[in-house]
Every structure is written in C-alpha cells, then in structure tokens.
Coordinates of C-alpha atoms in Angstrom, one line a residue:
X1 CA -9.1 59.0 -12.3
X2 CA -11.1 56.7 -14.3
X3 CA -7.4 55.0 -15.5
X4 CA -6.2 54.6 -12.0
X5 CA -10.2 53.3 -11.3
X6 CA -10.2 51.0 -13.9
X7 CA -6.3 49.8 -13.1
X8 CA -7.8 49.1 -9.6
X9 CA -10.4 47.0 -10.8
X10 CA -8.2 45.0 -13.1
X11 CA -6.1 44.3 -10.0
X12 CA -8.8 43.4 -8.1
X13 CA -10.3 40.7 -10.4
X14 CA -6.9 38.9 -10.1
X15 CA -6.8 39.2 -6.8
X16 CA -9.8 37.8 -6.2
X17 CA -9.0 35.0 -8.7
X18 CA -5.7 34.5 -7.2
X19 CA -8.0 34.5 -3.4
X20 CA -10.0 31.9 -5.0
X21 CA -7.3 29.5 -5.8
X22 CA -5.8 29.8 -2.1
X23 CA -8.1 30.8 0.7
X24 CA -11.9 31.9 0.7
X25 CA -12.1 35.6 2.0
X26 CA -14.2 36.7 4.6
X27 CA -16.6 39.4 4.2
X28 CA -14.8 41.9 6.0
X29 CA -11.7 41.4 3.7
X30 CA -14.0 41.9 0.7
X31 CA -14.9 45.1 2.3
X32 CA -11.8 46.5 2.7
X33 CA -11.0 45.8 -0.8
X34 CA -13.0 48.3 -1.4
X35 CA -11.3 51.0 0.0
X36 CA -7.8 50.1 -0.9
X37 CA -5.3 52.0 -2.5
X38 CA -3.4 50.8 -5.6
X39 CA -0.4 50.9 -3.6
X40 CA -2.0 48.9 -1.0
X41 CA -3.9 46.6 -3.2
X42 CA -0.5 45.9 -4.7
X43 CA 1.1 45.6 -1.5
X44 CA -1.7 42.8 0.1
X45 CA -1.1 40.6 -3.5
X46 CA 2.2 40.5 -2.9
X47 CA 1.6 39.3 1.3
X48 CA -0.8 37.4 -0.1
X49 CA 1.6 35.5 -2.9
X50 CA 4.0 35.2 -0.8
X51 CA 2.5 33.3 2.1
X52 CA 0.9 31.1 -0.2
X53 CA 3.8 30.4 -2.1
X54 CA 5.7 29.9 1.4
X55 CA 3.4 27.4 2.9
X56 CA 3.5 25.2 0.0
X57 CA 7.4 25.2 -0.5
X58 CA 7.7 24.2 3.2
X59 CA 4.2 22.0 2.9
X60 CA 5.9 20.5 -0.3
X61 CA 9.5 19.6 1.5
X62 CA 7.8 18.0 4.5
X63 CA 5.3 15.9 2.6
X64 CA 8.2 14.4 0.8
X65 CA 9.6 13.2 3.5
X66 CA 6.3 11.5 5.0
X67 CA 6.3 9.9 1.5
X68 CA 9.6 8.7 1.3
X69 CA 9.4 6.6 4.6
X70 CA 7.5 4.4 2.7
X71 CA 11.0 2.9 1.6
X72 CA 13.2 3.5 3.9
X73 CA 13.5 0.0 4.3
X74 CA 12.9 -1.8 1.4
X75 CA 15.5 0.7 -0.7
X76 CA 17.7 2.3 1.9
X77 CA 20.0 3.8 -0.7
X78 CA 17.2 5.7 -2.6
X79 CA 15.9 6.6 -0.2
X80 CA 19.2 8.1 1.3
X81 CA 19.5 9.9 -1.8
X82 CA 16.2 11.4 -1.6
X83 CA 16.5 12.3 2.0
X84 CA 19.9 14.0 0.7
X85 CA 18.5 15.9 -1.5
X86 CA 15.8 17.1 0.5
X87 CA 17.9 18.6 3.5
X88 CA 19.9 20.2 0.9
X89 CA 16.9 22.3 0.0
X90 CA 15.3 22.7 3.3
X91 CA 19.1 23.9 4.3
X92 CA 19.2 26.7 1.1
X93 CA 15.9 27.3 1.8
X94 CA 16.6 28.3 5.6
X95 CA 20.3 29.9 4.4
X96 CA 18.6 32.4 2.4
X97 CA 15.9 33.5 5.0
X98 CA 18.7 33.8 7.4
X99 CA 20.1 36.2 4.7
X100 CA 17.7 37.9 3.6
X101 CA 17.5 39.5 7.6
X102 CA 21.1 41.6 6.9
X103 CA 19.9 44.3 5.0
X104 CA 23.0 44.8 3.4
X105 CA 22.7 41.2 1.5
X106 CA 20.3 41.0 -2.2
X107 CA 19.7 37.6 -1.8
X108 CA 16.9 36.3 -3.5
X109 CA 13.9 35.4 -1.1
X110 CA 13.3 31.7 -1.0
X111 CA 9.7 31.5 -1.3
X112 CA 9.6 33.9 -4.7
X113 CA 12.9 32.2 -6.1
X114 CA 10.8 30.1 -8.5
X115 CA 14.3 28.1 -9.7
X116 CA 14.2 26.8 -6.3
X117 CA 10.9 26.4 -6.2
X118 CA 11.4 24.7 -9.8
X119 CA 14.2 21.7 -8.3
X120 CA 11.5 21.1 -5.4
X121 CA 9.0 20.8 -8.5
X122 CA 11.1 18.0 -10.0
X123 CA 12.0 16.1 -7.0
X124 CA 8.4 15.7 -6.6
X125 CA 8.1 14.3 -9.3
X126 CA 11.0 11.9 -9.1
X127 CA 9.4 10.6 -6.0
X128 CA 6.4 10.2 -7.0
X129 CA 7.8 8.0 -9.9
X130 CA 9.8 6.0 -8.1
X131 CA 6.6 5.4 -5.6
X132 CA 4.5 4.5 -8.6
X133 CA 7.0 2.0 -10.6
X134 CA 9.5 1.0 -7.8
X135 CA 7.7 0.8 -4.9
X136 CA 4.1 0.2 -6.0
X137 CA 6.3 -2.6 -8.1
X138 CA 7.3 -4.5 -4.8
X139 CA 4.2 -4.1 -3.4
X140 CA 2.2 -5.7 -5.9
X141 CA 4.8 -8.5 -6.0
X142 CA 4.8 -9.1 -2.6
X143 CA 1.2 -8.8 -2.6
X144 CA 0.7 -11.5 -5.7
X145 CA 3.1 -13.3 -3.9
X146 CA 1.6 -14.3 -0.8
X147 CA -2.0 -15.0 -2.9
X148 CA 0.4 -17.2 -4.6
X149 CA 2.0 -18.7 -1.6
X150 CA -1.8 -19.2 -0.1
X151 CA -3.4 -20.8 -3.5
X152 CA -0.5 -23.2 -3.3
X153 CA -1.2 -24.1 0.8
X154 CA -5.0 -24.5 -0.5
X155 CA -4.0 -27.0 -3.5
X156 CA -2.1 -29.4 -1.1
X157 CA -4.8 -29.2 1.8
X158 CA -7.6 -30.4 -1.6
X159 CA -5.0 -33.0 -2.4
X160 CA -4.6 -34.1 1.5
X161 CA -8.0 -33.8 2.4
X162 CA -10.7 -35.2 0.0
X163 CA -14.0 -35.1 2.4
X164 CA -17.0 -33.1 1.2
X165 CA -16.9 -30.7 3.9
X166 CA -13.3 -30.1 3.8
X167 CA -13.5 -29.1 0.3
X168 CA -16.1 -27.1 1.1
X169 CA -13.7 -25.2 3.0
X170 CA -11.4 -24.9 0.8
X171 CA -14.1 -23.8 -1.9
X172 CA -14.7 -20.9 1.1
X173 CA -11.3 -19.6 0.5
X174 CA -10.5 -19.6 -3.1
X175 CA -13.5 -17.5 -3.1
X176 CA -11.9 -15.1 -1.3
X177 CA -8.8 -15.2 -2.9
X178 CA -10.6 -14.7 -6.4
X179 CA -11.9 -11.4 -5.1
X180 CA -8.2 -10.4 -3.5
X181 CA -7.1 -11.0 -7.4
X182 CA -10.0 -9.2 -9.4
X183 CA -8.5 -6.3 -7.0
X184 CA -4.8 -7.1 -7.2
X185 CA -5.1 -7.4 -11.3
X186 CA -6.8 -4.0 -11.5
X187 CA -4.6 -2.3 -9.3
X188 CA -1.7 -3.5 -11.7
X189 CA -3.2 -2.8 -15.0
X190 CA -4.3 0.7 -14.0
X191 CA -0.4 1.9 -13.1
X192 CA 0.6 3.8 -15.9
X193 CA 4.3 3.4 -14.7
X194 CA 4.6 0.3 -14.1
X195 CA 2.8 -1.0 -17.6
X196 CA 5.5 1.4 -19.1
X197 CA 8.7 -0.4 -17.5
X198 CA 8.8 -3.2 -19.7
X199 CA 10.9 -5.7 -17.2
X200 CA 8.6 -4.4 -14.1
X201 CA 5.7 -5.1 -16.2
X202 CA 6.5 -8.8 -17.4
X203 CA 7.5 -9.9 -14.2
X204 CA 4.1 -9.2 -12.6
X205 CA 2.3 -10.0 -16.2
X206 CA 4.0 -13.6 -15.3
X207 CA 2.9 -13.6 -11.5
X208 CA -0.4 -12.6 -12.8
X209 CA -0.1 -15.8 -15.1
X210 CA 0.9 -17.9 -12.5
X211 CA -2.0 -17.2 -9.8
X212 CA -4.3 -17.4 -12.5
X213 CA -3.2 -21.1 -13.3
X214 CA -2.7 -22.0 -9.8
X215 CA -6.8 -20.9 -9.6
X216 CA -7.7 -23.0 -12.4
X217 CA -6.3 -26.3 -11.1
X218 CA -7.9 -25.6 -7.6
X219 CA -11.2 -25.3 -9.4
X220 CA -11.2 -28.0 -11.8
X221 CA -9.5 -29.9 -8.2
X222 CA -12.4 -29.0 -5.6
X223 CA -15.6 -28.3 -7.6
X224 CA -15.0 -29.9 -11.0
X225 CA -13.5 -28.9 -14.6
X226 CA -16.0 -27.0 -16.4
X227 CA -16.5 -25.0 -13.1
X228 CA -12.8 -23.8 -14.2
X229 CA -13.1 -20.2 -15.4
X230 CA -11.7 -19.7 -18.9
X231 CA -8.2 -17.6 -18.1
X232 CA -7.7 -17.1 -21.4
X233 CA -10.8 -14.8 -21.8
X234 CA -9.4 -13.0 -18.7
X235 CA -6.0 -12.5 -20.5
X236 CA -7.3 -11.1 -23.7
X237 CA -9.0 -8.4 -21.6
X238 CA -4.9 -7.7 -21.0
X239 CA -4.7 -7.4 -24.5
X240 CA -2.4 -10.9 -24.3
X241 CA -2.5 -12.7 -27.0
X242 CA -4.2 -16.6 -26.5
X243 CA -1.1 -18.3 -28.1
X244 CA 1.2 -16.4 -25.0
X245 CA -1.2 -17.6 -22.6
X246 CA -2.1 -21.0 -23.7
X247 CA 2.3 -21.7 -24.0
X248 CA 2.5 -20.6 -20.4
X249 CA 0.3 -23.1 -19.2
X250 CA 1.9 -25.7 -20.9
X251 CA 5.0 -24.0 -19.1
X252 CA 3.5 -24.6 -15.9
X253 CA 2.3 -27.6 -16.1
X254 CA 5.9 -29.5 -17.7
X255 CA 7.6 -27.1 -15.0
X256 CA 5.3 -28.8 -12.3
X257 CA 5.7 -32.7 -14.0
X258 CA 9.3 -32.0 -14.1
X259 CA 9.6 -30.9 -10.3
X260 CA 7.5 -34.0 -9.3
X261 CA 9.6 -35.7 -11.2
X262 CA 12.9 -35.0 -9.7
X263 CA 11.5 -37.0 -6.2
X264 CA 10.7 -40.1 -7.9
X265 CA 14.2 -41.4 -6.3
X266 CA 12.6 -41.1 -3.0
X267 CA 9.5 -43.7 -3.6
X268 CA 11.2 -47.2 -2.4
X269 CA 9.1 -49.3 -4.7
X270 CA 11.1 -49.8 -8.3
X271 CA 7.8 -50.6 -10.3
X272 CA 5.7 -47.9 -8.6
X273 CA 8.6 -45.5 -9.9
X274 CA 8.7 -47.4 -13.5
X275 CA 5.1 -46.7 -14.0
X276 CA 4.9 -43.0 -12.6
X277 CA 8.1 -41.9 -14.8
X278 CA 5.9 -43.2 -17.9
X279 CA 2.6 -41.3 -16.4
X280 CA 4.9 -38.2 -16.5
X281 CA 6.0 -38.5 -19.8
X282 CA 3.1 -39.3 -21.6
X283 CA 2.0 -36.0 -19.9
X284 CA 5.0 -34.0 -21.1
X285 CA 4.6 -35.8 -24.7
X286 CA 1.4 -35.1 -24.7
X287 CA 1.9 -31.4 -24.0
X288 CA 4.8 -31.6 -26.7
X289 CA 2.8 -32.4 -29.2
X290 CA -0.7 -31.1 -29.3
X291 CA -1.9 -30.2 -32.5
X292 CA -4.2 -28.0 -31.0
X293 CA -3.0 -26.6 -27.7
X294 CA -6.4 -25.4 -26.7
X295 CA -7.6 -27.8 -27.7
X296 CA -5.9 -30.4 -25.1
X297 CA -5.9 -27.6 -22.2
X298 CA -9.4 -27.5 -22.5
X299 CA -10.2 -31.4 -22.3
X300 CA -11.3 -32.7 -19.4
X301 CA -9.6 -35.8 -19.7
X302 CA -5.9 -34.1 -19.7
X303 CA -6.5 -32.6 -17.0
X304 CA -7.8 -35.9 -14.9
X305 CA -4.7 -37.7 -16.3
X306 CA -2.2 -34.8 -14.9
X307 CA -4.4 -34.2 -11.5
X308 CA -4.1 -38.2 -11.1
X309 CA -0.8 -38.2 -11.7
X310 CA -0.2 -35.8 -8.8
X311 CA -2.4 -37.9 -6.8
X312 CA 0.1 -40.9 -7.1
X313 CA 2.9 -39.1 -6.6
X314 CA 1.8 -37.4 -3.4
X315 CA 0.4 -40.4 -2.2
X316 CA 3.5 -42.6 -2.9
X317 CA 5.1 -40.3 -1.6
X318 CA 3.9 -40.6 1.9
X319 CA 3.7 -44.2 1.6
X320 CA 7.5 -43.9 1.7
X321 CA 7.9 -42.3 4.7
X322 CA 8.4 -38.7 3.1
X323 CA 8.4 -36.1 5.4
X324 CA 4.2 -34.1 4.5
X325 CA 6.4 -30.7 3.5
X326 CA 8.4 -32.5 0.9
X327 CA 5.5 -34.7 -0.2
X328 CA 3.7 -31.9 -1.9
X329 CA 3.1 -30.4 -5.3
X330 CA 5.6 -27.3 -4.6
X331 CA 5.5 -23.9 -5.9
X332 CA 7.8 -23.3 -9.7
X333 CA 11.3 -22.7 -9.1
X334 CA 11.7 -20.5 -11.7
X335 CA 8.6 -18.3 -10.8
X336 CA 11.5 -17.3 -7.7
X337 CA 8.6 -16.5 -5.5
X338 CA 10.4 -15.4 -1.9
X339 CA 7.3 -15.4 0.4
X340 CA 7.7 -18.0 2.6
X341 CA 4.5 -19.8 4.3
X342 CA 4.7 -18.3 7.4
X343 CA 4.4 -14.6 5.6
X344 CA 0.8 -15.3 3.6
X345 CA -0.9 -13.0 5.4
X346 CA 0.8 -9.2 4.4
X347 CA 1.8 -7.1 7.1
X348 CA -1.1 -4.5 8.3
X349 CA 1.6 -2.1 9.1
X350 CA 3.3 -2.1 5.4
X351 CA -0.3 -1.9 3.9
X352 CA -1.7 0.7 6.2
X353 CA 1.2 3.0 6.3
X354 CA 1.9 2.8 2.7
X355 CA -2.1 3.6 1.5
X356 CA -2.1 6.4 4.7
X357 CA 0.7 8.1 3.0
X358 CA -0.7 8.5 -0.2
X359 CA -3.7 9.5 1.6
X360 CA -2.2 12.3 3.4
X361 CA -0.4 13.3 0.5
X362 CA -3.5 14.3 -1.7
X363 CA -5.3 15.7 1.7
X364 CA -2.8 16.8 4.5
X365 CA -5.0 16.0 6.8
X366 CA -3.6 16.2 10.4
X367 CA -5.2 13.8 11.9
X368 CA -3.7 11.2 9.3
X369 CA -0.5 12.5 9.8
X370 CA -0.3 11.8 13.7
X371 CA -1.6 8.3 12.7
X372 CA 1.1 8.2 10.1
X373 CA 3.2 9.2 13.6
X374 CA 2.1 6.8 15.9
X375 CA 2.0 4.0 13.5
X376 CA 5.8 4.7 12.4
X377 CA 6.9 4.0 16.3
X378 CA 4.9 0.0 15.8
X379 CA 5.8 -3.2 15.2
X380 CA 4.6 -5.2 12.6
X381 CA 3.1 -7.5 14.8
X382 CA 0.4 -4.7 15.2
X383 CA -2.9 -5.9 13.5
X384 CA -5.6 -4.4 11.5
X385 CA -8.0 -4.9 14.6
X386 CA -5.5 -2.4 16.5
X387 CA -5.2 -0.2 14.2
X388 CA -8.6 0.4 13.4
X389 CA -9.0 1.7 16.7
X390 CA -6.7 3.9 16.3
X391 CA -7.8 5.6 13.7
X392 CA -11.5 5.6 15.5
X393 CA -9.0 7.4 18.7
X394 CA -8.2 10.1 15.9
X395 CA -11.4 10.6 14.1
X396 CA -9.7 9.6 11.0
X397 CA -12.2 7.2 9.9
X398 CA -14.0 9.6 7.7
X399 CA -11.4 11.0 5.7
X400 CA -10.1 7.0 5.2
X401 CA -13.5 6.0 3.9
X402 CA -13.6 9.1 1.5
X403 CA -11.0 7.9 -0.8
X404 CA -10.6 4.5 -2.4
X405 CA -7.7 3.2 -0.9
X406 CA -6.8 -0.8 0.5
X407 CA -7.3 0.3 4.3
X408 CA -10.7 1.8 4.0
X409 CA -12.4 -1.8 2.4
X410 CA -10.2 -3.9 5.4
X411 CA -11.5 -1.4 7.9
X412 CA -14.7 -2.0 6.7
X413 CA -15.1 -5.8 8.5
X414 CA -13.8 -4.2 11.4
X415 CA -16.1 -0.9 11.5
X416 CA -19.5 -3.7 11.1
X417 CA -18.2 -5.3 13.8
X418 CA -17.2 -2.6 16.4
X419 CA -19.6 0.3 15.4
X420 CA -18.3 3.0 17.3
X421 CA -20.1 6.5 16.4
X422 CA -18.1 9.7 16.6
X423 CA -20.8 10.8 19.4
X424 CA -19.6 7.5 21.3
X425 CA -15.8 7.8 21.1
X426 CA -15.7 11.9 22.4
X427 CA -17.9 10.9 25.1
X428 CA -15.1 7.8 25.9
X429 CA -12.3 10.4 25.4
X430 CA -13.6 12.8 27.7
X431 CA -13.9 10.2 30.4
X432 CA -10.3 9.2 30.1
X433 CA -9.5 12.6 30.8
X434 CA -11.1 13.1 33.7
X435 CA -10.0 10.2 34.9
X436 CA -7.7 10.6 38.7
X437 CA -4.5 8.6 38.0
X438 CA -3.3 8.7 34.9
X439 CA -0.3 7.0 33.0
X440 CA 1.2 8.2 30.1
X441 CA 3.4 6.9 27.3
X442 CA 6.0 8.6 24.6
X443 CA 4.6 8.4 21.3
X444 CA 6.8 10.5 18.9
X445 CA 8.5 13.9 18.6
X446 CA 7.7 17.0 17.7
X447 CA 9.1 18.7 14.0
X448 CA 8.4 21.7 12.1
X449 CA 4.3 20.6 11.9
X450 CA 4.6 20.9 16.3
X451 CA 2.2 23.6 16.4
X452 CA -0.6 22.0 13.8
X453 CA 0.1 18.4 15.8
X454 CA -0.6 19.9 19.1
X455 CA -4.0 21.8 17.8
X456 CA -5.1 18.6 16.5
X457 CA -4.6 17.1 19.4
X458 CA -6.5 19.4 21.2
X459 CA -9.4 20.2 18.8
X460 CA -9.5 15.9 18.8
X461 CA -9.7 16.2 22.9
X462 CA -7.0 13.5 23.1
X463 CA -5.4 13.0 27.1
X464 CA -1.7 14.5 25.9
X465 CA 1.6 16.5 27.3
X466 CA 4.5 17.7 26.0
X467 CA 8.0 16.8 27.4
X468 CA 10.7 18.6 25.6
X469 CA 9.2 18.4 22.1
X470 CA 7.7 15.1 23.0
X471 CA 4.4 14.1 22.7
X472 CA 3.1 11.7 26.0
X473 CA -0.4 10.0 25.3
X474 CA -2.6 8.4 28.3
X475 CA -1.6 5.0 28.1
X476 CA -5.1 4.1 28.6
X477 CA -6.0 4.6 25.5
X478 CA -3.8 1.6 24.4
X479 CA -5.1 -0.6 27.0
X480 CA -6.0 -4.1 25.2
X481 CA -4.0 -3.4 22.3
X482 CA -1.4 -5.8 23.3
X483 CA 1.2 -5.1 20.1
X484 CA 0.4 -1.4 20.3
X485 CA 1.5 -1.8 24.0
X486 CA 4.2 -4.3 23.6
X487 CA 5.8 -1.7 21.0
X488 CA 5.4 1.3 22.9
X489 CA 6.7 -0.4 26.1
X490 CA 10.2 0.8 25.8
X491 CA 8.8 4.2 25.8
X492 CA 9.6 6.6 28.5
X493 CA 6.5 6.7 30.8
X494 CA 5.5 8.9 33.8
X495 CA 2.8 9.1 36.1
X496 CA 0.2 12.4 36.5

C-alpha cells in the first residue's frame, strides 16, 4: 500500500504542476484529489491534457489568422499561402475528429498527435518571421517615409517663409518630428530580424541617414548652425562608422546641387544661370576635395554658401514664372521614397490594427479581438479620434495602456482630452439600452470564437442581436463618428 501511496503522490505533484501551468484549481478540486484513485487520478490528467492541449491547437490556428490580416493587402500572395496552409490544418484537424467518432477507425486524435501539433508549431513561427522582417520592414519604411516626406514640406515652407513667427512654427514641428524619430530609430534597431536581413537593414539604415540629414539642414536653416545636433554621434551609437556617415552627407548634398541643377534651363536670365552653375560647382568641388571631410561638414561657412545657394535658386526660380511645386528643393531621386504629400500623415487604421494584433496575440483578450472585428469592416478614412472611442465603447483601454505599443501613447492625447471613466461609459451604455426606438447596424459575423464574442458582448453590456450568425450593434453608439458611420452605411440595418 505504501507503493501505490507513494505512486499517488508522485502523480499528484505533476498534476498539480501541470494544473499550475494551465488553470488555477479551486478548492473543491483540491479536495477531491484527495480521494482519487490511481485509476482516476490518471484518468483526470489525461481530460485535463487533453483539453488544454485542445484549446491551444484551435487557439493557435485562429490567432494566426487574426495575425495574418495584417498583410492581406500589402502581400496578397503570402498571405494566400499562409491562409492555405492554415485551412489545410484546421481541415486535418476537423477530418480526424470526425474519425475518431467510428469506433472502428485508430486514427490518431488531433489534439495528442504532437507531429501535427509540431507543423502548427512551425507555421507560427514562419509567421511570426515574416511579421517581424517583412511586414515590420514596410512599416517602418513607410513610416520613415512620410517623416521624410513632412521634413521635406517643412524645409520649403523655412525657405518660403522667412518671418520670425513663421519659423517659429516651423521650429514647433521639427520638434515633434525629432521625438517621432528617437521612437522610429529605436523601434528599428531593436528588431532582431530585420538588423539580420542585410538588404532590409541597409535600406532603412539609409532612410534613417536621410531623415537625419534632412533634420540637420532644417536646424542649421530655422534656428542656426551650431543649434544643428551632431548626427554623427547619433550614428556611432549604430555602431556606423564616422567615415560611412560623413560620405553620405556629402552624398546628399552633391545629390541635392545636382537636382537643382538640372532646372537651371528654366531661369530666363543667361547671367543669373552663368553665375548659379559656378555657385554649384564650387560647392561640388569643394565637397570633392576636402582634405578633411569633417572638417568642411562641420563649418559654418559651407553650409551658408550651400543654404544660399538654394536660396537663389528657389528664388530665381519663381522670378521666372515657375510653377511653387517645381520651384522647390525636392526630395533625392535615388532615395525612391513613394509617399506622396498628400499621405504624410500614416493611416490610423494600418497603425491601430497592426499594433492591436500583436496585442491580442500575446493576451487574447476578447474585447481586443471584437475591436480587431469592427475595425477590419472601416475605412481608412476612420481617425484616431474615432477610434479611441471605440475602444472606450469596449473597455479595451486598459489592456491597450498595459503594454507598450504605438496606439496606447496616440491614445494618450485623446484620453487627456476626453476623460471618460469606466464608471461614466457603463452608465452611458446602459442608457442606450433602455432607450425606446432603437436602430441597429451589421458589424461583422460570427466564427468559431461566436460563443466567447457574444459573452463579451454581454459581460461589456453592449446594445447587440444576432441575425443568422451576425452581430447588429445600436447604431447609436456610432452617432458622431461620421467615418465609422459612412463605412458601416452599407450595412444591413433594421429597426427594434
């Protein structure tokens, strides 16, 4: 008896190990632990195993999916091929269970078959690399981009506009955009994938570069030269050496006389184009040449002889009748950057739903993944304003704030301004649903998560009905959310 006793006890201790990796027990499981037999002690780790093992195969299979939307757009054929592959094992997966109810069958259950289990392993893996060199990849690009695009605007408007409190302005911004690259360079030199692709990782080591320059001419342009920070030191924090650096700002700057150059033709008067040509090639001589190339980057008066002869240019420019968009210092040709003006600002929708999918990846949190469901039916017209209230409609400001992501510090400005308590919102929810006539909208359809969506729902106290697997929310809740609206308006709507 003392064996079997001391077996028991061994098999209890891993149980309870096993309980405390999974689910806490309650205190009437622990007492019924007690009185097991081996047989049935054996027979609960085995429910036990199984379920737990179960819920995170199908848990597994469905995240991936969520995190795969992330691209459906950008890389439609990956993403196919993802999709693919996923369905394929979600089909197995179902094949087998159906199987495994003909008792005459020895299939292997799904949920112990730890091969299968093993290919969902790697696809996880294969996703979450291409998320973290791929797609992170086009998002920082697009994202260094558009600060790119912006610095650009900026330098023209200080060229344009010379009056103390338009610089001023202008000061007002690039102090802003300084913080948005502090976060943007961080961001980039903390992905481990993306450092280890070496053509991923030169291409936004160049972008990085180029924003970086494009800073230090606004600052030596709008404040004065030694208010210019020293890029250099900021590139040997990247471990790039000061030679690399100091030859790609000589890049720059030839690739930028050269550009100018190339509109010389348009200026009408001969000896105004005579004298300019020479201004540019003293510059590009002078650049050439150097002895010392720190040296001459870091004199003041090189840089007042190229910033003056931008000034001239521009200005001649103008004087010719130039149309103001071609009379400009313009962005590097062979930096290829693809943002156009009009796209400075990046899309709230991109941002939000690519930082809510990570976040519901790591927490599987309903209440993000309903947001991750309502934000997949919007436009990308829909602005951060909109979809902060949203998330204040789901209660998923909380689990935003908890981890560092790019939505929680933009919902931030929005949260100071409209400073809605959770007390607040319930007791605006519970009105809606008591109001008498009510309108409601389709949001999105139900999947294999229906029964988790609709207790959320519920437990959330959110105005709701179901319509043959489709969720209907009371329209009022969207009610001076004009994108929100304007996408949803297509929806199937009834009246209760």
């Amino acid at each position: 008896m003392r064996v079997i006793q001391t077996i028991i006890n061994f098999l209890k201790g891993i149980f309870m190990r096993f309980s405390k990796q999974g689910q806490n027990e309650t205190d009437s499981e622990e007492e019924k632990l007690q009185e097991c037999t081996l047989e049935e002690l054996e027979e609960q780790m085995h429910t036990r195993q199984y379920r737990k093992v179960k819920r995170s195969l199908r848990e597994r299979l469905y995240v991936l999916r969520q995190e795969i939307m992330v691209f459906e757009t950008t890389f439609p054929n990956d993403y196919a091929t993802f999709l693919s592959r996923i369905e394929t094992l979600e089909k197995q997966y179902e094949t087998s269970l159906q199987e495994m109810k003909n008792q005459l069958t020895f299939s292997i259950d799904p949920d112990i078959d730890w091969g299968k289990i093993g290919e969902v392993v790697q696809l996880e893996k294969d996703v979450k690399r291409f998320i973290e060199t791929q797609v992170r990849f086009v998002y920082l690009s697009n994202k260094f981009q558009r600060l790119i695009v912006k610095l650009n605007i900026l330098y023209n408007v200080s060229i344009f506009h010379t009056k103390s409190s338009e610089k001023q302005k202008v000061i007002s911004q690039l102090e802003r955009v300084l913080g948005n690259e502090e976060k943007l360079r961080e961001e980039f030199l903390q992905n481990s994938g993306i450092l280890e692709e070496r053509k991923l990782s030169e291409r936004l080591f160049n972008l990085l570069s180029y924003t970086n320059y494009l800073i230090m001419k606004l600052k030596i342009r709008v404040q004065d030269f030694w208010s210019a920070p020293i890029i250099w030191g900021k590139m040997a924090e990247m471990q790039m050496e000061e030679a690399h650096y100091m030859e790609q700002i000589k890049n720059f700057i030839k690739d930028e006389v050269y550009d100018l150059s190339e509109m010389l033709h348009l200026i009408g008067d001969e000896e105004c184009r005579r004298i300019l040509k020479e201004k540019a090639g003293k510059i590009i001589v002078d650049l050439t040449y150097a002895e010392s190339l720190k040296e001459l980057i870091s004199s003041e008066g090189f840089w007042n002889k190229f910033l003056e002869f931008e000034n001239s240019m521009v200005e001649m420019l103008k004087a010719s009748g130039v149309d103001k968009e071609e009379a400009k210092v313009k962005l590097i040709a062979r930096m290829d950057i693809r943002v156009e003006e009009d796209e400075v600002l990046a899309s709230p929708m991109a941002n939000s739903y690519l930082a809510l999918t990570s976040l519901f990846a790591t927490t599987h949190d309903m209440r993000i993944l309903v947001l991750l469901k309502i934000l997949k039916e919007m436009s990308k017209e829909v602005t951060y304003k909109e979809i902060y209230f949203l998330v204040l409609l789901l209660e998923a400001l909380p689990i935003i704030e908890s981890s560092q992501n790019s939505l929680s510090d933009i919902l931030k400005k929005y949260q100071s301004k409209y400073p809605y308590g959770i007390e607040k919102i319930r007791q605006k929810k519970q009105k809606v649903k008591e109001m008498a006539s009510k309108e409601y909208v389709a949001i999105f359809c139900l999947d294999e998560h229906a029964k988790d969506i609709k207790d959320i729902l519920e437990d959330l106290n959110i105005d709701f009905k179901l319509l043959k697997d489709t969720v209907f929310i009371n329209s009022f809740y969207f009610k001076g959310l004009d994108h929100v609206t304007k996408s949803l308006e297509n929806k199937s709507k009834y009246i209760a």
